[in-house]
């Protein structure tokens, strides 16, 4: 196998899906705290006619599992030791912005939140695991959305800069690898969580649902996020020249193949790649706002004006590496609508993909799509690549002996890692593979525990009951073998 000696082997989680403790030690709600799954069209927010403001209003009939999640806030030490037991040399998680600045607009940070991540990062370093830390993983403080409208308001750049400056300074020497905005390119299909954007034309009009956004709102958020990303790179390098700061995009949409050789399908697939990846990838990595967006803005009836200073900032402060998620591929057919969810795009079924996970979510498995994605990204950006999400969710429970034989997960990771190796042999500079969900966490898309990704099982269920006890699945031992051999065992 061709994996370099310093290849990062590990796993990835997010604070909002793992930590729980949603109001502990001064933390205030973030956007995911009012959602049962980020694909939900019914956020727990309402308009208060007396105050003329939005406010949190959770539905008592719903189970917001993320509020407790798997109690990682109190159990991360034992969990990190389990991860180290597999041989992890890296681990990705996020900082919940609302633990540091509870409402997002305070001038002084919350010391309890800072101390929590101090201890967590110390634990990772003591165990020999490189922290890979996401600054914003669908965790915009709710107050910034209800009070300011979210990222369509340029005030958020100021609040964001204060937050990232605080954590860069606090964790200097403890964290070297940073990701800015998780899957921010999902802004146009999930504006509330990916872009933190909330607008409503008339709060009294029930036909205009909370969470609806205008095209102008979304493009204003795009504008502000590009500026904030560049400013983050600048600030991070100034505070610590050793910092490496990357973007994080959902890139399953790279592997959207033309359904056939119809030129309309070829051009349509290219357009999908642009819309779903390159809108953000080009500014982040190349320092340019794509020229074809002028046509898009005209079609959308919006006005987007970058100042010369903003364009210069974006040009100068591009990211150091490109990190991404990949779960599945799809095809583009001009006669079939392309939809999207947390796993990527969904177009016409690919008849050549016969390998499907034994789970109710219906994702076809395409390991070669990961190799294709790595090659496309490296050919375009010539930056080091880091896979920070790739995994399979399965509906599984302990057998009569208290075990889980998750043989399909073993098959899934083996085939995907073989294709990572093939991409490295193709000449791609891939620096690591961080499996998504090495311990069962609350599903981002559906807000449930039933969709389990982990090598470690957590005893918690969709209705909220469970002991939270951890148990090792069979896949744990196979991933351990792969890591210990730096992939060589896959040749056998």
CSV table of C-alpha atoms in Angstrom, one decimal:
chain,number,residue,atom,x,y,z
A,1,UNK,CA,0.0,0.0,0.0
A,2,UNK,CA,1.1,3.6,-0.6
A,3,UNK,CA,0.0,5.3,2.6
A,4,UNK,CA,2.7,7.6,3.9
A,5,UNK,CA,4.2,7.0,7.3
A,6,UNK,CA,2.7,10.1,8.8
A,7,UNK,CA,-0.8,9.3,7.4
A,8,UNK,CA,-3.6,10.4,9.8
A,9,UNK,CA,-5.8,7.5,10.8
A,10,UNK,CA,-8.7,8.3,13.0
A,11,UNK,CA,-12.3,9.3,13.3
A,12,UNK,CA,-14.6,12.3,13.4
A,13,UNK,CA,-17.6,13.5,15.4
A,14,UNK,CA,-19.3,16.8,16.0
A,15,UNK,CA,-20.0,18.6,19.3
A,16,UNK,CA,-23.8,18.9,18.7
A,17,UNK,CA,-24.2,15.2,18.0
A,18,UNK,CA,-21.9,13.9,20.7
A,19,UNK,CA,-21.5,16.1,23.7
A,20,UNK,CA,-25.1,16.7,25.0
A,21,UNK,CA,-25.1,19.0,28.1
A,22,UNK,CA,-26.8,21.5,25.8
A,23,UNK,CA,-27.3,24.1,28.6
A,24,UNK,CA,-24.5,23.1,31.0
A,25,UNK,CA,-21.8,25.5,32.3
A,26,UNK,CA,-23.2,28.6,30.7
A,27,UNK,CA,-23.8,27.3,27.2
A,28,UNK,CA,-26.9,28.7,25.4
A,29,UNK,CA,-28.8,27.0,22.5
A,30,UNK,CA,-27.4,26.7,19.0
A,31,UNK,CA,-29.4,26.1,15.8
A,32,UNK,CA,-29.2,22.3,16.0
A,33,UNK,CA,-30.6,22.4,19.5
A,34,UNK,CA,-34.0,23.4,18.1
A,35,UNK,CA,-34.1,20.8,15.3
A,36,UNK,CA,-34.8,17.1,15.3
A,37,UNK,CA,-32.4,16.4,12.5
A,38,UNK,CA,-31.0,19.1,10.3
A,39,UNK,CA,-33.3,18.2,7.4
A,40,UNK,CA,-36.3,19.1,9.5
A,41,UNK,CA,-38.6,21.7,8.1
A,42,UNK,CA,-40.1,22.5,11.5
A,43,UNK,CA,-37.5,24.2,13.7
A,44,UNK,CA,-38.5,24.9,17.3
A,45,UNK,CA,-38.7,28.7,16.9
A,46,UNK,CA,-41.7,31.0,17.0
A,47,UNK,CA,-42.5,34.6,16.5
A,48,UNK,CA,-43.3,36.5,19.7
A,49,UNK,CA,-45.8,39.3,18.8
A,50,UNK,CA,-45.2,41.1,22.1
A,51,UNK,CA,-41.4,41.4,21.8
A,52,UNK,CA,-41.4,41.4,18.0
A,53,UNK,CA,-38.7,38.8,18.0
A,54,UNK,CA,-38.2,35.1,17.3
A,55,UNK,CA,-37.6,32.9,20.3
A,56,UNK,CA,-37.0,29.2,21.1
A,57,UNK,CA,-40.2,27.2,21.4
A,58,UNK,CA,-39.5,23.4,21.5
A,59,UNK,CA,-42.2,21.0,20.7
A,60,UNK,CA,-43.0,18.9,23.8
A,61,UNK,CA,-44.0,16.0,21.6
A,62,UNK,CA,-40.6,15.6,20.0
A,63,UNK,CA,-37.5,14.0,21.3
A,64,UNK,CA,-34.5,16.3,20.9
A,65,UNK,CA,-31.9,13.6,21.4
A,66,UNK,CA,-29.0,16.0,20.8
A,67,UNK,CA,-29.7,17.7,24.1
A,68,UNK,CA,-28.2,14.7,25.9
A,69,UNK,CA,-26.7,13.0,22.8
A,70,UNK,CA,-24.3,10.3,24.1
A,71,UNK,CA,-23.1,12.4,27.0
A,72,UNK,CA,-19.7,13.0,25.5
A,73,UNK,CA,-19.4,16.1,27.6
A,74,UNK,CA,-18.9,13.9,30.7
A,75,UNK,CA,-17.5,10.8,29.0
A,76,UNK,CA,-15.0,12.0,26.5
A,77,UNK,CA,-12.0,10.7,28.4
A,78,UNK,CA,-13.2,7.1,28.3
A,79,UNK,CA,-14.3,7.5,24.7
A,80,UNK,CA,-10.9,8.9,23.6
A,81,UNK,CA,-9.2,5.9,25.3
A,82,UNK,CA,-11.4,3.6,23.3
A,83,UNK,CA,-10.4,5.5,20.1
A,84,UNK,CA,-6.7,5.2,21.0
A,85,UNK,CA,-7.3,1.4,21.5
A,86,UNK,CA,-7.8,1.3,17.7
A,87,UNK,CA,-4.5,3.1,17.2
A,88,UNK,CA,-5.9,6.5,16.3
A,89,UNK,CA,-3.3,9.1,15.7
A,90,UNK,CA,-5.8,11.8,15.0
A,91,UNK,CA,-9.3,12.7,16.1
A,92,UNK,CA,-11.8,15.3,14.7
A,93,UNK,CA,-14.4,17.1,16.7
A,94,UNK,CA,-15.8,20.6,16.9
A,95,UNK,CA,-15.9,23.5,19.3
A,96,UNK,CA,-19.5,24.4,20.1
A,97,UNK,CA,-19.4,28.2,19.5
A,98,UNK,CA,-22.1,28.6,22.2
A,99,UNK,CA,-19.9,27.2,24.9
A,100,UNK,CA,-17.3,29.9,24.3
A,101,UNK,CA,-19.7,32.8,23.5
A,102,UNK,CA,-23.1,31.6,24.7
A,103,UNK,CA,-25.2,34.0,22.6
A,104,UNK,CA,-22.5,34.7,20.1
A,105,UNK,CA,-22.4,38.5,20.5
A,106,UNK,CA,-20.8,38.8,24.0
A,107,UNK,CA,-17.5,40.7,24.3
A,108,UNK,CA,-16.0,38.3,26.8
A,109,UNK,CA,-15.8,34.5,26.6
A,110,UNK,CA,-17.2,31.9,28.9
A,111,UNK,CA,-14.3,30.5,30.9
A,112,UNK,CA,-16.1,27.2,31.7
A,113,UNK,CA,-16.4,26.5,28.0
A,114,UNK,CA,-12.8,27.3,27.3
A,115,UNK,CA,-11.7,25.1,30.1
A,116,UNK,CA,-13.8,22.2,28.8
A,117,UNK,CA,-11.9,22.2,25.5
A,118,UNK,CA,-8.6,22.8,27.2
A,119,UNK,CA,-9.1,19.5,29.0
A,120,UNK,CA,-10.4,17.6,26.0
A,121,UNK,CA,-7.5,18.7,23.8
A,122,UNK,CA,-5.0,17.9,26.6
A,123,UNK,CA,-6.5,14.5,26.7
A,124,UNK,CA,-6.1,14.0,22.9
A,125,UNK,CA,-2.5,15.2,23.0
A,126,UNK,CA,-1.6,12.9,26.0
A,127,UNK,CA,-3.0,10.0,24.1
A,128,UNK,CA,-0.9,10.9,21.0
A,129,UNK,CA,-3.9,11.9,18.9
A,130,UNK,CA,-3.6,15.0,16.7
A,131,UNK,CA,-6.7,17.2,17.3
A,132,UNK,CA,-8.5,18.2,14.1
A,133,UNK,CA,-10.9,20.9,15.2
A,134,UNK,CA,-13.8,22.3,13.3
A,135,UNK,CA,-14.6,25.9,14.3
A,136,UNK,CA,-18.3,25.7,13.2
A,137,UNK,CA,-20.1,22.4,12.7
A,138,UNK,CA,-23.7,23.4,12.2
A,139,UNK,CA,-23.5,25.1,15.6
A,140,UNK,CA,-24.3,28.8,15.1
A,141,UNK,CA,-25.6,30.3,18.4
A,142,UNK,CA,-29.4,30.5,18.1
A,143,UNK,CA,-29.3,34.1,19.3
A,144,UNK,CA,-27.3,35.2,16.3
A,145,UNK,CA,-30.0,33.8,14.1
A,146,UNK,CA,-33.1,35.1,15.9
A,147,UNK,CA,-31.6,38.5,16.8
A,148,UNK,CA,-29.6,39.3,13.7
A,149,UNK,CA,-30.9,37.0,11.0
A,150,UNK,CA,-27.8,34.9,10.8
A,151,UNK,CA,-25.0,34.9,8.3
A,152,UNK,CA,-26.8,37.2,5.8
A,153,UNK,CA,-26.0,39.9,8.3
A,154,UNK,CA,-22.4,41.2,8.1
A,155,UNK,CA,-22.4,41.8,11.8
A,156,UNK,CA,-21.7,38.0,12.2
A,157,UNK,CA,-18.2,38.5,10.7
A,158,UNK,CA,-17.3,40.7,13.7
A,159,UNK,CA,-18.8,38.1,16.2
A,160,UNK,CA,-17.0,35.3,14.4
A,161,UNK,CA,-13.7,37.0,14.3
A,162,UNK,CA,-13.9,37.5,18.1
A,163,UNK,CA,-14.7,33.8,18.6
A,164,UNK,CA,-11.9,32.4,16.4
A,165,UNK,CA,-9.3,34.9,17.8
A,166,UNK,CA,-10.2,33.7,21.3
A,167,UNK,CA,-9.9,30.0,20.5
A,168,UNK,CA,-6.7,30.4,18.3
A,169,UNK,CA,-5.0,32.2,21.2
A,170,UNK,CA,-6.3,29.9,23.9
A,171,UNK,CA,-5.4,26.6,22.2
A,172,UNK,CA,-2.1,27.7,20.6
A,173,UNK,CA,0.3,24.8,20.8
A,174,UNK,CA,-2.5,22.3,21.6
A,175,UNK,CA,-4.3,22.4,18.2
A,176,UNK,CA,-2.5,22.8,14.8
A,177,UNK,CA,-5.1,21.5,12.3
A,178,UNK,CA,-8.3,23.7,12.0
A,179,UNK,CA,-11.3,23.4,9.8
A,180,UNK,CA,-13.4,26.5,9.3
A,181,UNK,CA,-17.1,25.9,8.4
A,182,UNK,CA,-18.4,22.3,8.2
A,183,UNK,CA,-20.0,21.5,4.8
A,184,UNK,CA,-20.7,25.2,4.3
A,185,UNK,CA,-21.4,24.4,0.6
A,186,UNK,CA,-24.7,22.9,1.7
A,187,UNK,CA,-25.9,26.5,2.3
A,188,UNK,CA,-28.2,26.6,-0.7
A,189,UNK,CA,-30.1,23.4,0.2
A,190,UNK,CA,-29.9,23.7,4.0
A,191,UNK,CA,-29.7,27.4,4.7
A,192,UNK,CA,-30.7,27.4,8.3
A,193,UNK,CA,-28.0,25.0,9.5
A,194,UNK,CA,-25.3,25.4,7.0
A,195,UNK,CA,-25.6,29.1,6.6
A,196,UNK,CA,-27.3,30.1,9.8
A,197,UNK,CA,-29.9,32.0,7.8
A,198,UNK,CA,-33.4,32.7,9.0
A,199,UNK,CA,-35.8,35.2,7.4
A,200,UNK,CA,-39.6,35.3,7.1
A,201,UNK,CA,-41.5,37.8,5.0
A,202,UNK,CA,-44.5,38.1,7.4
A,203,UNK,CA,-44.4,36.5,10.8
A,204,UNK,CA,-48.2,36.5,10.9
A,205,UNK,CA,-48.5,34.5,7.7
A,206,UNK,CA,-48.6,30.8,8.4
A,207,UNK,CA,-48.1,30.0,4.8
A,208,UNK,CA,-44.6,31.4,5.0
A,209,UNK,CA,-42.8,28.9,7.2
A,210,UNK,CA,-40.0,29.7,9.6
A,211,UNK,CA,-36.8,28.8,8.1
A,212,UNK,CA,-37.7,29.9,4.6
A,213,UNK,CA,-35.1,32.2,3.0
A,214,UNK,CA,-34.9,34.4,0.0
A,215,UNK,CA,-32.2,34.0,-2.7
A,216,UNK,CA,-30.8,37.4,-1.7
A,217,UNK,CA,-30.5,36.2,1.9
A,218,UNK,CA,-28.6,33.1,0.8
A,219,UNK,CA,-26.2,35.0,-1.4
A,220,UNK,CA,-25.6,37.6,1.3
A,221,UNK,CA,-24.7,34.7,3.6
A,222,UNK,CA,-22.4,33.4,0.9
A,223,UNK,CA,-20.7,36.8,0.6
A,224,UNK,CA,-20.2,37.1,4.4
A,225,UNK,CA,-19.0,33.5,4.8
A,226,UNK,CA,-16.3,33.9,2.1
A,227,UNK,CA,-15.0,37.0,3.8
A,228,UNK,CA,-15.1,35.3,7.2
A,229,UNK,CA,-13.2,32.3,5.9
A,230,UNK,CA,-10.4,34.4,4.5
A,231,UNK,CA,-10.2,36.4,7.7
A,232,UNK,CA,-10.0,33.2,9.7
A,233,UNK,CA,-7.0,32.0,7.7
A,234,UNK,CA,-5.3,35.4,8.2
A,235,UNK,CA,-6.0,35.5,11.9
A,236,UNK,CA,-5.0,31.9,12.5
A,237,UNK,CA,-1.6,32.3,10.7
A,238,UNK,CA,-0.9,35.6,12.6
A,239,UNK,CA,-1.6,34.0,16.0
A,240,UNK,CA,0.4,30.9,15.3
A,241,UNK,CA,2.4,30.3,12.1
A,242,UNK,CA,2.2,26.6,12.8
A,243,UNK,CA,-1.5,26.6,12.3
A,244,UNK,CA,-2.8,24.8,9.3
A,245,UNK,CA,-6.3,25.9,8.3
A,246,UNK,CA,-8.5,24.1,5.9
A,247,UNK,CA,-12.0,24.3,4.5
A,248,UNK,CA,-14.5,21.5,4.9
A,249,UNK,CA,-17.0,20.8,2.1
A,250,UNK,CA,-19.4,18.0,1.4
A,251,UNK,CA,-18.0,16.5,-1.7
A,252,UNK,CA,-20.2,13.5,-2.5
A,253,UNK,CA,-21.6,15.9,-5.2
A,254,UNK,CA,-18.3,15.7,-7.0
A,255,UNK,CA,-19.2,12.1,-7.9
A,256,UNK,CA,-22.4,13.0,-9.8
A,257,UNK,CA,-21.8,11.2,-13.1
A,258,UNK,CA,-23.6,11.9,-16.4
A,259,UNK,CA,-26.3,9.2,-16.6
A,260,UNK,CA,-25.2,8.6,-20.2
A,261,UNK,CA,-23.3,10.4,-23.0
A,262,UNK,CA,-26.1,12.8,-23.8
A,263,UNK,CA,-24.3,16.2,-23.9
A,264,UNK,CA,-27.1,17.7,-21.8
A,265,UNK,CA,-26.3,15.2,-19.0
A,266,UNK,CA,-22.6,15.9,-19.3
A,267,UNK,CA,-23.1,19.6,-19.0
A,268,UNK,CA,-25.7,19.1,-16.3
A,269,UNK,CA,-23.4,17.1,-14.2
A,270,UNK,CA,-20.7,19.8,-14.5
A,271,UNK,CA,-23.2,22.4,-13.4
A,272,UNK,CA,-24.1,20.3,-10.4
A,273,UNK,CA,-20.4,20.1,-9.4
A,274,UNK,CA,-20.1,23.9,-9.7
A,275,UNK,CA,-23.2,24.6,-7.7
A,276,UNK,CA,-22.5,22.1,-5.0
A,277,UNK,CA,-18.7,22.3,-4.6
A,278,UNK,CA,-16.9,24.9,-6.7
A,279,UNK,CA,-19.0,27.9,-5.7
A,280,UNK,CA,-17.1,27.6,-2.3
A,281,UNK,CA,-14.1,25.6,-3.3
A,282,UNK,CA,-12.8,28.1,-5.8
A,283,UNK,CA,-12.8,31.1,-3.4
A,284,UNK,CA,-11.4,29.1,-0.5
A,285,UNK,CA,-8.6,27.4,-2.5
A,286,UNK,CA,-7.9,29.5,-5.5
A,287,UNK,CA,-8.9,32.9,-4.1
A,288,UNK,CA,-11.3,33.7,-6.8
A,289,UNK,CA,-15.0,34.3,-6.9
A,290,UNK,CA,-16.1,32.3,-10.0
A,291,UNK,CA,-16.9,34.5,-13.0
A,292,UNK,CA,-19.9,32.3,-14.0
A,293,UNK,CA,-21.6,33.4,-10.8
A,294,UNK,CA,-22.5,36.7,-12.5
A,295,UNK,CA,-24.9,34.7,-14.7
A,296,UNK,CA,-26.3,32.9,-11.7
A,297,UNK,CA,-26.9,36.1,-9.8
A,298,UNK,CA,-28.7,37.6,-12.8
A,299,UNK,CA,-30.9,34.5,-13.0
A,300,UNK,CA,-31.6,34.6,-9.3
A,301,UNK,CA,-32.4,38.3,-9.4
A,302,UNK,CA,-29.9,39.2,-6.7
A,303,UNK,CA,-27.1,41.8,-6.2
A,304,UNK,CA,-23.8,40.6,-4.7
A,305,UNK,CA,-21.1,43.1,-4.5
A,306,UNK,CA,-17.7,42.3,-3.1
A,307,UNK,CA,-15.5,45.3,-2.3
A,308,UNK,CA,-12.0,45.5,-3.7
A,309,UNK,CA,-10.7,45.0,-0.1
A,310,UNK,CA,-12.8,41.9,0.3
A,311,UNK,CA,-11.6,40.4,-3.0
A,312,UNK,CA,-8.0,41.1,-2.1
A,313,UNK,CA,-8.5,39.4,1.3
A,314,UNK,CA,-10.1,36.3,-0.4
A,315,UNK,CA,-7.3,36.2,-2.9
A,316,UNK,CA,-4.4,36.4,-0.4
A,317,UNK,CA,-5.7,34.2,2.4
A,318,UNK,CA,-6.6,30.9,0.9
A,319,UNK,CA,-6.7,27.7,2.9
A,320,UNK,CA,-3.8,25.4,3.5
A,321,UNK,CA,-5.5,22.2,2.8
A,322,UNK,CA,-8.9,20.8,1.6
A,323,UNK,CA,-10.9,18.5,3.9
A,324,UNK,CA,-14.2,16.9,2.9
A,325,UNK,CA,-16.9,14.4,3.4
A,326,UNK,CA,-17.8,11.6,1.0
A,327,UNK,CA,-20.6,9.1,1.4
A,328,UNK,CA,-22.1,8.2,-1.9
A,329,UNK,CA,-22.4,9.0,-5.6
A,330,UNK,CA,-25.3,9.6,-7.9
A,331,UNK,CA,-26.0,10.3,-11.6
A,332,UNK,CA,-27.4,13.3,-13.5
A,333,UNK,CA,-30.2,12.9,-16.0
A,334,UNK,CA,-31.8,15.9,-17.4
A,335,UNK,CA,-35.3,14.4,-17.0
A,336,UNK,CA,-34.8,13.6,-13.2
A,337,UNK,CA,-34.8,16.2,-10.4
A,338,UNK,CA,-31.7,16.2,-8.3
A,339,UNK,CA,-32.4,16.4,-4.6
A,340,UNK,CA,-30.0,16.7,-1.7
A,341,UNK,CA,-29.6,15.6,2.0
A,342,UNK,CA,-26.8,15.1,4.5
A,343,UNK,CA,-25.3,12.3,2.5
A,344,UNK,CA,-25.0,14.2,-0.7
A,345,UNK,CA,-27.0,14.5,-3.9
A,346,UNK,CA,-29.7,12.1,-5.1
A,347,UNK,CA,-30.4,11.9,-8.8
A,348,UNK,CA,-31.2,8.9,-11.0
A,349,UNK,CA,-30.2,5.5,-9.7
A,350,UNK,CA,-26.9,4.2,-11.1
A,351,UNK,CA,-27.6,0.7,-12.5
A,352,UNK,CA,-23.9,-0.2,-12.2
A,353,UNK,CA,-24.0,0.1,-8.4
A,354,UNK,CA,-25.3,-3.2,-7.0
A,355,UNK,CA,-23.6,-3.0,-3.6
A,356,UNK,CA,-26.1,-1.5,-1.2
A,357,UNK,CA,-25.9,-1.2,2.6
A,358,UNK,CA,-28.4,-3.4,4.5
A,359,UNK,CA,-30.1,-0.3,6.0
A,360,UNK,CA,-33.4,1.6,5.5
A,361,UNK,CA,-31.8,4.7,4.2
A,362,UNK,CA,-31.1,3.3,0.8
A,363,UNK,CA,-27.6,4.6,0.1
A,364,UNK,CA,-25.8,2.8,-2.7
A,365,UNK,CA,-22.1,2.1,-2.0
A,366,UNK,CA,-19.6,3.5,-4.4
A,367,UNK,CA,-16.0,3.2,-3.1
A,368,UNK,CA,-14.5,4.1,-6.6
A,369,UNK,CA,-16.4,7.4,-6.3
A,370,UNK,CA,-14.1,8.3,-3.4
A,371,UNK,CA,-11.1,7.8,-5.7
A,372,UNK,CA,-12.7,9.8,-8.4
A,373,UNK,CA,-13.5,12.6,-5.9
A,374,UNK,CA,-9.9,12.7,-4.6
A,375,UNK,CA,-8.6,13.0,-8.2
A,376,UNK,CA,-10.9,15.7,-9.3
A,377,UNK,CA,-10.2,17.8,-6.2
A,378,UNK,CA,-6.5,17.4,-6.4
A,379,UNK,CA,-6.3,18.1,-10.1
A,380,UNK,CA,-8.3,21.3,-9.6
A,381,UNK,CA,-6.8,22.7,-6.4
A,382,UNK,CA,-3.3,21.0,-5.9
A,383,UNK,CA,-3.7,21.2,-2.2
A,384,UNK,CA,-3.2,18.4,0.4
A,385,UNK,CA,-6.5,16.6,0.9
A,386,UNK,CA,-7.9,15.2,4.1
A,387,UNK,CA,-10.9,12.9,4.3
A,388,UNK,CA,-12.7,13.9,7.4
A,389,UNK,CA,-16.0,12.0,6.9
A,390,UNK,CA,-16.7,8.7,5.3
A,391,UNK,CA,-18.8,6.0,6.9
A,392,UNK,CA,-22.0,3.9,6.8
A,393,UNK,CA,-25.0,4.1,9.1
A,394,UNK,CA,-26.6,0.8,10.0
A,395,UNK,CA,-29.7,-0.2,12.0
A,396,UNK,CA,-28.1,-2.6,14.5
A,397,UNK,CA,-28.6,-3.9,18.0
A,398,UNK,CA,-26.7,-6.2,20.3
A,399,UNK,CA,-27.3,-9.9,19.7
A,400,UNK,CA,-28.2,-12.5,22.4
A,401,UNK,CA,-24.5,-12.6,23.4
A,402,UNK,CA,-24.2,-8.8,23.7
A,403,UNK,CA,-22.2,-8.4,20.5
A,404,UNK,CA,-22.6,-6.7,17.1
A,405,UNK,CA,-21.1,-8.4,14.1
A,406,UNK,CA,-21.1,-5.5,11.7
A,407,UNK,CA,-19.5,-7.3,8.8
A,408,UNK,CA,-20.9,-4.8,6.2
A,409,UNK,CA,-19.2,-1.9,7.9
A,410,UNK,CA,-15.9,-3.8,7.7
A,411,UNK,CA,-16.5,-4.4,4.0
A,412,UNK,CA,-17.4,-0.7,3.5
A,413,UNK,CA,-14.2,0.7,5.1
A,414,UNK,CA,-12.0,-1.8,3.4
A,415,UNK,CA,-13.2,-1.0,0.0
A,416,UNK,CA,-13.1,2.8,0.5
A,417,UNK,CA,-9.6,2.7,2.0
A,418,UNK,CA,-8.4,0.6,-0.9
A,419,UNK,CA,-9.6,3.3,-3.2
A,420,UNK,CA,-7.9,6.0,-1.1
A,421,UNK,CA,-4.7,4.0,-1.7
A,422,UNK,CA,-5.4,3.9,-5.4
A,423,UNK,CA,-5.9,7.7,-5.5
A,424,UNK,CA,-2.5,8.1,-3.7
A,425,UNK,CA,-0.9,5.9,-6.3
A,426,UNK,CA,-2.6,8.2,-8.9
A,427,UNK,CA,-0.5,11.0,-7.5
A,428,UNK,CA,-3.0,12.5,-5.1
A,429,UNK,CA,-1.6,14.1,-1.9
A,430,UNK,CA,-4.1,12.6,0.6
A,431,UNK,CA,-3.0,13.1,4.2
A,432,UNK,CA,-5.5,11.2,6.2
A,433,UNK,CA,-8.7,9.1,6.6
A,434,UNK,CA,-11.0,10.0,9.5
A,435,UNK,CA,-14.0,7.7,9.6
A,436,UNK,CA,-17.3,9.4,10.4
A,437,UNK,CA,-18.8,8.3,13.7
A,438,UNK,CA,-16.3,6.0,15.3
A,439,UNK,CA,-18.7,5.9,18.2
A,440,UNK,CA,-22.4,6.0,17.8
A,441,UNK,CA,-23.8,9.6,17.9
A,442,UNK,CA,-27.1,11.2,17.1
A,443,UNK,CA,-27.6,11.3,13.4
A,444,UNK,CA,-27.3,14.8,11.9
A,445,UNK,CA,-29.8,14.2,9.2
A,446,UNK,CA,-32.6,12.4,11.0
A,447,UNK,CA,-31.9,13.3,14.6
A,448,UNK,CA,-32.1,9.7,15.8
A,449,UNK,CA,-29.9,7.0,17.4
A,450,UNK,CA,-31.2,4.2,15.1
A,451,UNK,CA,-28.7,5.2,12.4
A,452,UNK,CA,-25.5,4.0,13.9
A,453,UNK,CA,-22.1,4.6,12.4
A,454,UNK,CA,-19.8,3.6,15.2
A,455,UNK,CA,-17.1,1.0,15.8
A,456,UNK,CA,-18.3,1.5,19.4
A,457,UNK,CA,-22.0,0.9,20.3
A,458,UNK,CA,-23.8,3.3,22.6
A,459,UNK,CA,-26.9,2.0,24.5
A,460,UNK,CA,-29.3,4.8,23.6
A,461,UNK,CA,-32.5,4.7,21.5
A,462,UNK,CA,-34.8,6.9,19.5
A,463,UNK,CA,-37.2,7.3,22.3
A,464,UNK,CA,-34.4,8.6,24.5
A,465,UNK,CA,-34.0,5.6,26.9
A,466,UNK,CA,-30.8,3.7,27.4
A,467,UNK,CA,-27.9,3.3,29.8
A,468,UNK,CA,-25.3,5.0,27.5
A,469,UNK,CA,-23.1,2.0,28.1
A,470,UNK,CA,-20.3,1.6,25.5
A,471,UNK,CA,-19.7,-1.7,23.8
A,472,UNK,CA,-17.1,-2.6,21.1
A,473,UNK,CA,-18.4,-3.9,17.8
A,474,UNK,CA,-16.5,-6.4,15.6
A,475,UNK,CA,-15.5,-3.6,13.1
A,476,UNK,CA,-13.4,-2.0,15.9
A,477,UNK,CA,-10.8,-4.8,15.7
A,478,UNK,CA,-10.6,-4.7,11.9
A,479,UNK,CA,-10.0,-1.0,11.8
A,480,UNK,CA,-7.4,-1.5,14.4
A,481,UNK,CA,-5.6,-4.0,12.2
A,482,UNK,CA,-5.8,-1.7,9.2
A,483,UNK,CA,-4.3,1.2,11.2
A,484,UNK,CA,-1.6,-0.9,12.9
A,485,UNK,CA,-0.4,-2.1,9.5
A,486,UNK,CA,-0.7,1.4,7.8
A,487,UNK,CA,-3.1,-0.3,5.4
A,488,UNK,CA,-0.8,-3.2,4.5
A,489,UNK,CA,-3.2,-5.7,5.9
A,490,UNK,CA,-5.6,-4.9,3.0
A,491,UNK,CA,-3.2,-6.5,0.6
A,492,UNK,CA,-3.8,-9.9,2.1
